[in-house]
Amino acid sequence: MIIVIDGPAGSGKSSTARAVADKLDIQYLDSGALYRTLTLMYLESGKDKTKFFELLNRKSISFFYEEGTFHVSVGKRDITEQIRTVEVNNHVSTVAALPKSRQFVNNLMHQAVQKETWIAEGRDLGTAVFPDAELKFFMVADTDVRAERRHRELKAQGADVTLDEVKRNIIERDQKDSRRKKDPLKKAPDAVEVDTSEMTFEQQVDFICSRITNKFETQT
Ligand code: DC
């Protein structure tokens, strides 16, 4: 079974999805982390698309979720921290817009979710990747609220970045993610919209958990 949460950067979907996975004891999949992984590989290929796609074919990508962290490795190298840098932030929408990148990440995700129950979060999961997901959520929040959240996160990681820079990056990414030709960020018609601008974290988690629990109950 698969439950998806889509939404723009900083809407709260990944922290919420992780908390829901912990509370309901289900698997968690961070599709943005996979696009970030491809972006790191692209940067390390010297932004050369031919070399980048060659590298993708040669290296294996693996991931798992444990105690609040989605871990990613390329071969044996753990890149969990390297995929969260400002440089990766600044290039990820470009890499994620390449149809070959999307095909690659979608295949990885489909292979992963074959067994067990998963909550996955991203931009196009309810529309393009898992159109038959059992439950779909679309999380939104005001741009200022989202920028403040991301800024706090980056500062906590020791990044030297201003709130203004973070806000600009978020606006730019929103535009690129929602205007790209291939599988843009979009609410699926059957997704439940959750506006988190004025919700506490606990309210977001409780809302989604109760929808999932109700769904499980009506199915059994
Ligand atoms: O959720 P995030 O900020 O870690 O996502 C990083 C980028 O990956 C985001 O700018 C857009 C892209 N992305 C995507 O295009 N499709 C997804 N399903 C998930 C993320």
PDB file of C-alpha atoms and ligand atoms in Angstrom:
ATOM      1  CA  MET A   1       0.000   0.000   0.000  1.00  0.00           C
ATOM      2  CA  ILE A   2       1.230   3.498  -0.781  1.00  0.00           C
ATOM      3  CA  ILE A   3       0.246   6.868   0.689  1.00  0.00           C
ATOM      4  CA  VAL A   4       1.679  10.009  -0.933  1.00  0.00           C
ATOM      5  CA  ILE A   5       2.249  13.592   0.150  1.00  0.00           C
ATOM      6  CA  ASP A   6       3.110  16.172  -2.519  1.00  0.00           C
ATOM      7  CA  GLY A   7       3.751  19.867  -2.131  1.00  0.00           C
ATOM      8  CA  PRO A   8       6.249  22.684  -2.624  1.00  0.00           C
ATOM      9  CA  ALA A   9       9.565  23.051  -0.753  1.00  0.00           C
ATOM     10  CA  GLY A  10       9.131  23.914   2.918  1.00  0.00           C
ATOM     11  CA  SER A  11       5.426  23.039   3.110  1.00  0.00           C
ATOM     12  CA  GLY A  12       6.233  20.596   5.913  1.00  0.00           C
ATOM     13  CA  LYS A  13       5.717  17.398   3.972  1.00  0.00           C
ATOM     14  CA  SER A  14       8.972  15.642   4.809  1.00  0.00           C
ATOM     15  CA  SER A  15       8.986  16.278   8.577  1.00  0.00           C
ATOM     16  CA  THR A  16       5.289  15.366   8.657  1.00  0.00           C
ATOM     17  CA  ALA A  17       5.746  12.207   6.576  1.00  0.00           C
ATOM     18  CA  ARG A  18       8.628  11.077   8.815  1.00  0.00           C
ATOM     19  CA  ALA A  19       6.562  11.614  11.970  1.00  0.00           C
ATOM     20  CA  VAL A  20       3.604   9.761  10.422  1.00  0.00           C
ATOM     21  CA  ALA A  21       5.887   6.856   9.440  1.00  0.00           C
ATOM     22  CA  ASP A  22       7.225   6.672  13.027  1.00  0.00           C
ATOM     23  CA  LYS A  23       3.778   6.882  14.599  1.00  0.00           C
ATOM     24  CA  LEU A  24       2.113   4.291  12.344  1.00  0.00           C
ATOM     25  CA  ASP A  25       5.227   2.147  11.967  1.00  0.00           C
ATOM     26  CA  ILE A  26       5.277   2.244   8.169  1.00  0.00           C
ATOM     27  CA  GLN A  27       8.115   2.800   5.647  1.00  0.00           C
ATOM     28  CA  TYR A  28       9.155   6.305   4.563  1.00  0.00           C
ATOM     29  CA  LEU A  29      10.400   7.351   1.133  1.00  0.00           C
ATOM     30  CA  ASP A  30      11.859  10.808   0.405  1.00  0.00           C
ATOM     31  CA  SER A  31      11.780  11.234  -3.383  1.00  0.00           C
ATOM     32  CA  GLY A  32      13.413  14.686  -3.159  1.00  0.00           C
ATOM     33  CA  ALA A  33      16.456  13.011  -1.571  1.00  0.00           C
ATOM     34  CA  LEU A  34      16.744  10.811  -4.669  1.00  0.00           C
ATOM     35  CA  TYR A  35      16.683  13.858  -6.974  1.00  0.00           C
ATOM     36  CA  ARG A  36      19.267  15.444  -4.665  1.00  0.00           C
ATOM     37  CA  THR A  37      21.411  12.312  -5.042  1.00  0.00           C
ATOM     38  CA  LEU A  38      21.271  12.615  -8.828  1.00  0.00           C
ATOM     39  CA  THR A  39      22.137  16.313  -8.487  1.00  0.00           C
ATOM     40  CA  LEU A  40      25.247  15.542  -6.444  1.00  0.00           C
ATOM     41  CA  MET A  41      26.287  13.028  -9.108  1.00  0.00           C
ATOM     42  CA  TYR A  42      25.628  15.658 -11.805  1.00  0.00           C
ATOM     43  CA  LEU A  43      27.785  18.223  -9.952  1.00  0.00           C
ATOM     44  CA  GLU A  44      30.510  15.644  -9.467  1.00  0.00           C
ATOM     45  CA  SER A  45      30.420  14.893 -13.204  1.00  0.00           C
ATOM     46  CA  GLY A  46      31.389  18.532 -13.770  1.00  0.00           C
ATOM     47  CA  LYS A  47      27.808  19.312 -14.921  1.00  0.00           C
ATOM     48  CA  ASP A  48      28.465  17.202 -18.019  1.00  0.00           C
ATOM     49  CA  LYS A  49      25.204  15.402 -18.869  1.00  0.00           C
ATOM     50  CA  THR A  50      26.878  12.600 -20.833  1.00  0.00           C
ATOM     51  CA  LYS A  51      29.235  11.796 -17.950  1.00  0.00           C
ATOM     52  CA  PHE A  52      26.358  12.154 -15.479  1.00  0.00           C
ATOM     53  CA  PHE A  53      24.135   9.605 -17.257  1.00  0.00           C
ATOM     54  CA  GLU A  54      27.088   7.226 -17.606  1.00  0.00           C
ATOM     55  CA  LEU A  55      27.697   7.507 -13.873  1.00  0.00           C
ATOM     56  CA  LEU A  56      23.997   6.822 -13.196  1.00  0.00           C
ATOM     57  CA  ASN A  57      24.187   3.599 -15.195  1.00  0.00           C
ATOM     58  CA  ARG A  58      27.345   2.466 -13.420  1.00  0.00           C
ATOM     59  CA  LYS A  59      26.581   3.228  -9.762  1.00  0.00           C
ATOM     60  CA  SER A  60      23.927   1.697  -7.548  1.00  0.00           C
ATOM     61  CA  ILE A  61      21.835   3.912  -5.306  1.00  0.00           C
ATOM     62  CA  SER A  62      20.483   2.539  -2.046  1.00  0.00           C
ATOM     63  CA  PHE A  63      18.475   4.106   0.765  1.00  0.00           C
ATOM     64  CA  PHE A  64      16.791   3.412   4.076  1.00  0.00           C
ATOM     65  CA  TYR A  65      14.986   5.365   6.769  1.00  0.00           C
ATOM     66  CA  GLU A  66      16.026   5.123  10.412  1.00  0.00           C
ATOM     67  CA  GLU A  67      15.310   7.257  13.461  1.00  0.00           C
ATOM     68  CA  GLY A  68      14.292  10.417  11.665  1.00  0.00           C
ATOM     69  CA  THR A  69      16.911  10.300   8.907  1.00  0.00           C
ATOM     70  CA  PHE A  70      16.564   9.147   5.305  1.00  0.00           C
ATOM     71  CA  HIS A  71      19.987   7.702   4.487  1.00  0.00           C
ATOM     72  CA  VAL A  72      21.245   7.525   0.913  1.00  0.00           C
ATOM     73  CA  SER A  73      24.355   5.828  -0.484  1.00  0.00           C
ATOM     74  CA  VAL A  74      25.937   5.733  -3.924  1.00  0.00           C
ATOM     75  CA  GLY A  75      27.780   2.449  -4.052  1.00  0.00           C
ATOM     76  CA  LYS A  76      29.297   2.186  -0.578  1.00  0.00           C
ATOM     77  CA  ARG A  77      29.582   5.935  -0.053  1.00  0.00           C
ATOM     78  CA  ASP A  78      27.088   7.492   2.383  1.00  0.00           C
ATOM     79  CA  ILE A  79      25.980  10.848   0.940  1.00  0.00           C
ATOM     80  CA  THR A  80      23.139  11.611   3.381  1.00  0.00           C
ATOM     81  CA  GLU A  81      24.693  14.930   4.423  1.00  0.00           C
ATOM     82  CA  GLN A  82      26.227  15.989   1.104  1.00  0.00           C
ATOM     83  CA  ILE A  83      22.814  16.105  -0.614  1.00  0.00           C
ATOM     84  CA  ARG A  84      21.569  18.899   1.697  1.00  0.00           C
ATOM     85  CA  THR A  85      24.044  21.628   0.718  1.00  0.00           C
ATOM     86  CA  VAL A  86      23.136  25.019  -0.764  1.00  0.00           C
ATOM     87  CA  GLU A  87      24.918  23.989  -3.989  1.00  0.00           C
ATOM     88  CA  VAL A  88      22.686  20.953  -4.385  1.00  0.00           C
ATOM     89  CA  ASN A  89      19.631  23.139  -3.549  1.00  0.00           C
ATOM     90  CA  ASN A  90      20.607  25.501  -6.336  1.00  0.00           C
ATOM     91  CA  HIS A  91      20.875  22.816  -9.031  1.00  0.00           C
ATOM     92  CA  VAL A  92      18.285  20.241  -8.059  1.00  0.00           C
ATOM     93  CA  SER A  93      15.367  21.685 -10.049  1.00  0.00           C
ATOM     94  CA  THR A  94      17.477  21.627 -13.214  1.00  0.00           C
ATOM     95  CA  VAL A  95      18.448  17.976 -12.746  1.00  0.00           C
ATOM     96  CA  ALA A  96      14.908  17.019 -11.696  1.00  0.00           C
ATOM     97  CA  ALA A  97      13.539  18.550 -14.908  1.00  0.00           C
ATOM     98  CA  LEU A  98      15.507  16.103 -17.114  1.00  0.00           C
ATOM     99  CA  PRO A  99      13.135  13.348 -18.334  1.00  0.00           C
ATOM    100  CA  LYS A 100      15.905  10.717 -17.932  1.00  0.00           C
ATOM    101  CA  SER A 101      16.369  11.718 -14.275  1.00  0.00           C
ATOM    102  CA  ARG A 102      12.636  11.378 -13.644  1.00  0.00           C
ATOM    103  CA  GLN A 103      12.491   7.988 -15.323  1.00  0.00           C
ATOM    104  CA  PHE A 104      15.434   6.789 -13.248  1.00  0.00           C
ATOM    105  CA  VAL A 105      14.016   7.977  -9.896  1.00  0.00           C
ATOM    106  CA  ASN A 106      10.529   6.660 -10.717  1.00  0.00           C
ATOM    107  CA  ASN A 107      11.954   3.191 -11.436  1.00  0.00           C
ATOM    108  CA  LEU A 108      13.883   3.221  -8.157  1.00  0.00           C
ATOM    109  CA  MET A 109      10.720   4.143  -6.241  1.00  0.00           C
ATOM    110  CA  HIS A 110       8.498   1.567  -7.933  1.00  0.00           C
ATOM    111  CA  GLN A 111      11.017  -1.169  -7.121  1.00  0.00           C
ATOM    112  CA  ALA A 112      11.200  -0.062  -3.472  1.00  0.00           C
ATOM    113  CA  VAL A 113       7.490   0.063  -2.609  1.00  0.00           C
ATOM    114  CA  GLN A 114       6.501  -3.382  -3.834  1.00  0.00           C
ATOM    115  CA  LYS A 115       6.302  -4.792  -0.320  1.00  0.00           C
ATOM    116  CA  GLU A 116       4.890  -3.314   2.919  1.00  0.00           C
ATOM    117  CA  THR A 117       3.075  -0.012   3.502  1.00  0.00           C
ATOM    118  CA  TRP A 118       4.845   3.222   2.542  1.00  0.00           C
ATOM    119  CA  ILE A 119       4.400   6.928   2.944  1.00  0.00           C
ATOM    120  CA  ALA A 120       6.266   8.743   0.187  1.00  0.00           C
ATOM    121  CA  GLU A 121       6.666  12.460  -0.366  1.00  0.00           C
ATOM    122  CA  GLY A 122       7.576  14.586  -3.364  1.00  0.00           C
ATOM    123  CA  ARG A 123       6.101  16.796  -6.069  1.00  0.00           C
ATOM    124  CA  ASP A 124       4.455  14.516  -8.633  1.00  0.00           C
ATOM    125  CA  LEU A 125       3.786  11.315  -6.722  1.00  0.00           C
ATOM    126  CA  GLY A 126      -0.016  11.577  -6.706  1.00  0.00           C
ATOM    127  CA  THR A 127      -0.197  12.674 -10.343  1.00  0.00           C
ATOM    128  CA  ALA A 128       2.564  10.896 -12.259  1.00  0.00           C
ATOM    129  CA  VAL A 129       4.370   8.271 -10.186  1.00  0.00           C
ATOM    130  CA  PHE A 130       1.648   6.628  -8.092  1.00  0.00           C
ATOM    131  CA  PRO A 131      -1.659   7.759  -9.640  1.00  0.00           C
ATOM    132  CA  ASP A 132      -3.366   4.786  -7.935  1.00  0.00           C
ATOM    133  CA  ALA A 133      -2.063   5.567  -4.420  1.00  0.00           C
ATOM    134  CA  GLU A 134      -4.555   4.609  -1.705  1.00  0.00           C
ATOM    135  CA  LEU A 135      -4.423   8.086  -0.159  1.00  0.00           C
ATOM    136  CA  LYS A 136      -3.046  11.373  -1.481  1.00  0.00           C
ATOM    137  CA  PHE A 137      -2.271  14.593   0.364  1.00  0.00           C
ATOM    138  CA  PHE A 138      -1.154  17.939  -1.048  1.00  0.00           C
ATOM    139  CA  MET A 139       0.517  20.197   1.517  1.00  0.00           C
ATOM    140  CA  VAL A 140       0.795  23.949   1.007  1.00  0.00           C
ATOM    141  CA  ALA A 141       1.915  26.947   3.121  1.00  0.00           C
ATOM    142  CA  ASP A 142       2.600  30.676   2.608  1.00  0.00           C
ATOM    143  CA  THR A 143       5.940  31.432   0.934  1.00  0.00           C
ATOM    144  CA  ASP A 144       7.192  33.430   3.965  1.00  0.00           C
ATOM    145  CA  VAL A 145       6.351  30.614   6.370  1.00  0.00           C
ATOM    146  CA  ARG A 146       8.129  28.117   4.108  1.00  0.00           C
ATOM    147  CA  ALA A 147      11.218  30.306   3.755  1.00  0.00           C
ATOM    148  CA  GLU A 148      11.453  30.744   7.529  1.00  0.00           C
ATOM    149  CA  ARG A 149      11.202  26.981   8.071  1.00  0.00           C
ATOM    150  CA  ARG A 150      13.910  26.181   5.497  1.00  0.00           C
ATOM    151  CA  HIS A 151      16.141  28.974   6.831  1.00  0.00           C
ATOM    152  CA  ARG A 152      15.902  27.582  10.375  1.00  0.00           C
ATOM    153  CA  GLU A 153      16.765  24.094   9.074  1.00  0.00           C
ATOM    154  CA  LEU A 154      19.809  25.304   7.095  1.00  0.00           C
ATOM    155  CA  LYS A 155      21.045  27.459  10.000  1.00  0.00           C
ATOM    156  CA  ALA A 156      20.765  24.493  12.334  1.00  0.00           C
ATOM    157  CA  GLN A 157      23.068  22.615   9.916  1.00  0.00           C
ATOM    158  CA  GLY A 158      25.553  25.501  10.159  1.00  0.00           C
ATOM    159  CA  ALA A 159      24.893  26.950   6.676  1.00  0.00           C
ATOM    160  CA  ASP A 160      25.851  30.574   6.028  1.00  0.00           C
ATOM    161  CA  VAL A 161      22.721  31.722   4.218  1.00  0.00           C
ATOM    162  CA  THR A 162      20.275  34.625   4.668  1.00  0.00           C
ATOM    163  CA  LEU A 163      16.494  34.380   4.913  1.00  0.00           C
ATOM    164  CA  ASP A 164      16.256  36.423   1.729  1.00  0.00           C
ATOM    165  CA  GLU A 165      18.462  33.988  -0.199  1.00  0.00           C
ATOM    166  CA  VAL A 166      16.392  31.050   1.037  1.00  0.00           C
ATOM    167  CA  LYS A 167      13.156  32.784   0.037  1.00  0.00           C
ATOM    168  CA  ARG A 168      14.499  33.539  -3.446  1.00  0.00           C
ATOM    169  CA  ASN A 169      15.627  29.923  -3.859  1.00  0.00           C
ATOM    170  CA  ILE A 170      12.181  28.667  -2.794  1.00  0.00           C
ATOM    171  CA  ILE A 171      10.335  30.987  -5.212  1.00  0.00           C
ATOM    172  CA  GLU A 172      12.670  30.013  -8.042  1.00  0.00           C
ATOM    173  CA  ARG A 173      12.276  26.299  -7.279  1.00  0.00           C
ATOM    174  CA  ASP A 174       8.469  26.605  -7.057  1.00  0.00           C
ATOM    175  CA  GLN A 175       8.440  28.177 -10.494  1.00  0.00           C
ATOM    176  CA  LYS A 176      10.786  25.613 -12.034  1.00  0.00           C
ATOM    177  CA  ASP A 177       9.010  22.684 -10.371  1.00  0.00           C
ATOM    178  CA  SER A 178       5.531  23.771 -11.381  1.00  0.00           C
ATOM    179  CA  ARG A 179       6.364  25.006 -14.888  1.00  0.00           C
ATOM    180  CA  ARG A 180       8.524  22.140 -16.102  1.00  0.00           C
ATOM    181  CA  LYS A 181       7.112  20.129 -18.982  1.00  0.00           C
ATOM    182  CA  LYS A 182       7.705  16.695 -17.491  1.00  0.00           C
ATOM    183  CA  ASP A 183       5.526  15.882 -14.464  1.00  0.00           C
ATOM    184  CA  PRO A 184       5.255  19.320 -12.850  1.00  0.00           C
ATOM    185  CA  LEU A 185       4.375  19.975  -9.215  1.00  0.00           C
ATOM    186  CA  LYS A 186       0.572  19.780  -9.233  1.00  0.00           C
ATOM    187  CA  LYS A 187      -2.217  18.759  -6.904  1.00  0.00           C
ATOM    188  CA  ALA A 188      -3.885  15.513  -7.986  1.00  0.00           C
ATOM    189  CA  PRO A 189      -7.665  16.011  -8.326  1.00  0.00           C
ATOM    190  CA  ASP A 190      -8.264  13.342  -5.674  1.00  0.00           C
ATOM    191  CA  ALA A 191      -5.651  14.653  -3.176  1.00  0.00           C
ATOM    192  CA  VAL A 192      -6.673  16.143   0.169  1.00  0.00           C
ATOM    193  CA  GLU A 193      -5.234  19.679   0.435  1.00  0.00           C
ATOM    194  CA  VAL A 194      -3.618  20.515   3.788  1.00  0.00           C
ATOM    195  CA  ASP A 195      -2.634  24.181   4.326  1.00  0.00           C
ATOM    196  CA  THR A 196      -0.023  24.130   7.097  1.00  0.00           C
ATOM    197  CA  SER A 197       0.582  27.921   7.314  1.00  0.00           C
ATOM    198  CA  GLU A 198      -1.278  28.157  10.582  1.00  0.00           C
ATOM    199  CA  MET A 199      -1.102  24.587  11.787  1.00  0.00           C
ATOM    200  CA  THR A 200       1.247  23.332  14.454  1.00  0.00           C
ATOM    201  CA  PHE A 201       3.435  20.382  13.604  1.00  0.00           C
ATOM    202  CA  GLU A 202       1.359  18.102  15.872  1.00  0.00           C
ATOM    203  CA  GLN A 203      -1.850  19.205  14.128  1.00  0.00           C
ATOM    204  CA  GLN A 204      -0.396  18.322  10.708  1.00  0.00           C
ATOM    205  CA  VAL A 205       0.736  14.901  11.889  1.00  0.00           C
ATOM    206  CA  ASP A 206      -2.528  14.121  13.702  1.00  0.00           C
ATOM    207  CA  PHE A 207      -4.617  15.177  10.708  1.00  0.00           C
ATOM    208  CA  ILE A 208      -2.769  12.874   8.314  1.00  0.00           C
ATOM    209  CA  CYS A 209      -2.553   9.969  10.778  1.00  0.00           C
ATOM    210  CA  SER A 210      -6.291  10.089  11.408  1.00  0.00           C
ATOM    211  CA  ARG A 211      -7.088  10.087   7.675  1.00  0.00           C
ATOM    212  CA  ILE A 212      -4.818   7.058   7.196  1.00  0.00           C
ATOM    213  CA  THR A 213      -6.233   5.217  10.189  1.00  0.00           C
ATOM    214  CA  ASN A 214      -9.800   5.842   8.973  1.00  0.00           C
ATOM    215  CA  LYS A 215      -8.873   4.514   5.550  1.00  0.00           C
ATOM    216  CA  PHE A 216      -7.341   1.347   7.047  1.00  0.00           C
ATOM    217  CA  GLU A 217     -10.430   0.838   9.214  1.00  0.00           C
ATOM    218  CA  THR A 218     -12.895   1.194   6.359  1.00  0.00           C
ATOM    219  CA  GLN A 219     -10.851  -1.288   4.308  1.00  0.00           C
ATOM    220  CA  THR A 220     -10.833  -4.011   6.961  1.00  0.00           C
TER     221      THR A 220
HETATM  222  O1   DC B   1      11.721  17.955  -1.280  1.00  0.00           O
HETATM  223  P1   DC B   1      13.107  18.481  -1.658  1.00  0.00           P
HETATM  224  O2   DC B   1      13.256  19.962  -1.466  1.00  0.00           O
HETATM  225  O3   DC B   1      14.209  17.707  -1.027  1.00  0.00           O
HETATM  226  O4   DC B   1      13.192  18.202  -3.235  1.00  0.00           O
HETATM  227  C1   DC B   1      14.329  18.565  -3.962  1.00  0.00           C
HETATM  228  C2   DC B   1      13.955  18.873  -5.396  1.00  0.00           C
HETATM  229  O5   DC B   1      13.620  17.674  -6.069  1.00  0.00           O
HETATM  230  C3   DC B   1      12.790  19.838  -5.628  1.00  0.00           C
HETATM  231  O6   DC B   1      13.219  21.158  -5.900  1.00  0.00           O
HETATM  232  C4   DC B   1      12.078  19.302  -6.824  1.00  0.00           C
HETATM  233  C5   DC B   1      12.579  17.911  -6.999  1.00  0.00           C
HETATM  234  N1   DC B   1      11.544  16.886  -6.824  1.00  0.00           N
HETATM  235  C6   DC B   1      10.790  16.561  -7.926  1.00  0.00           C
HETATM  236  O7   DC B   1      10.934  17.169  -8.975  1.00  0.00           O
HETATM  237  N2   DC B   1       9.890  15.545  -7.835  1.00  0.00           N
HETATM  238  C7   DC B   1       9.706  14.876  -6.693  1.00  0.00           C
HETATM  239  N3   DC B   1       8.819  13.870  -6.639  1.00  0.00           N
HETATM  240  C8   DC B   1      10.453  15.229  -5.545  1.00  0.00           C
HETATM  241  C9   DC B   1      11.364  16.252  -5.636  1.00  0.00           C
END
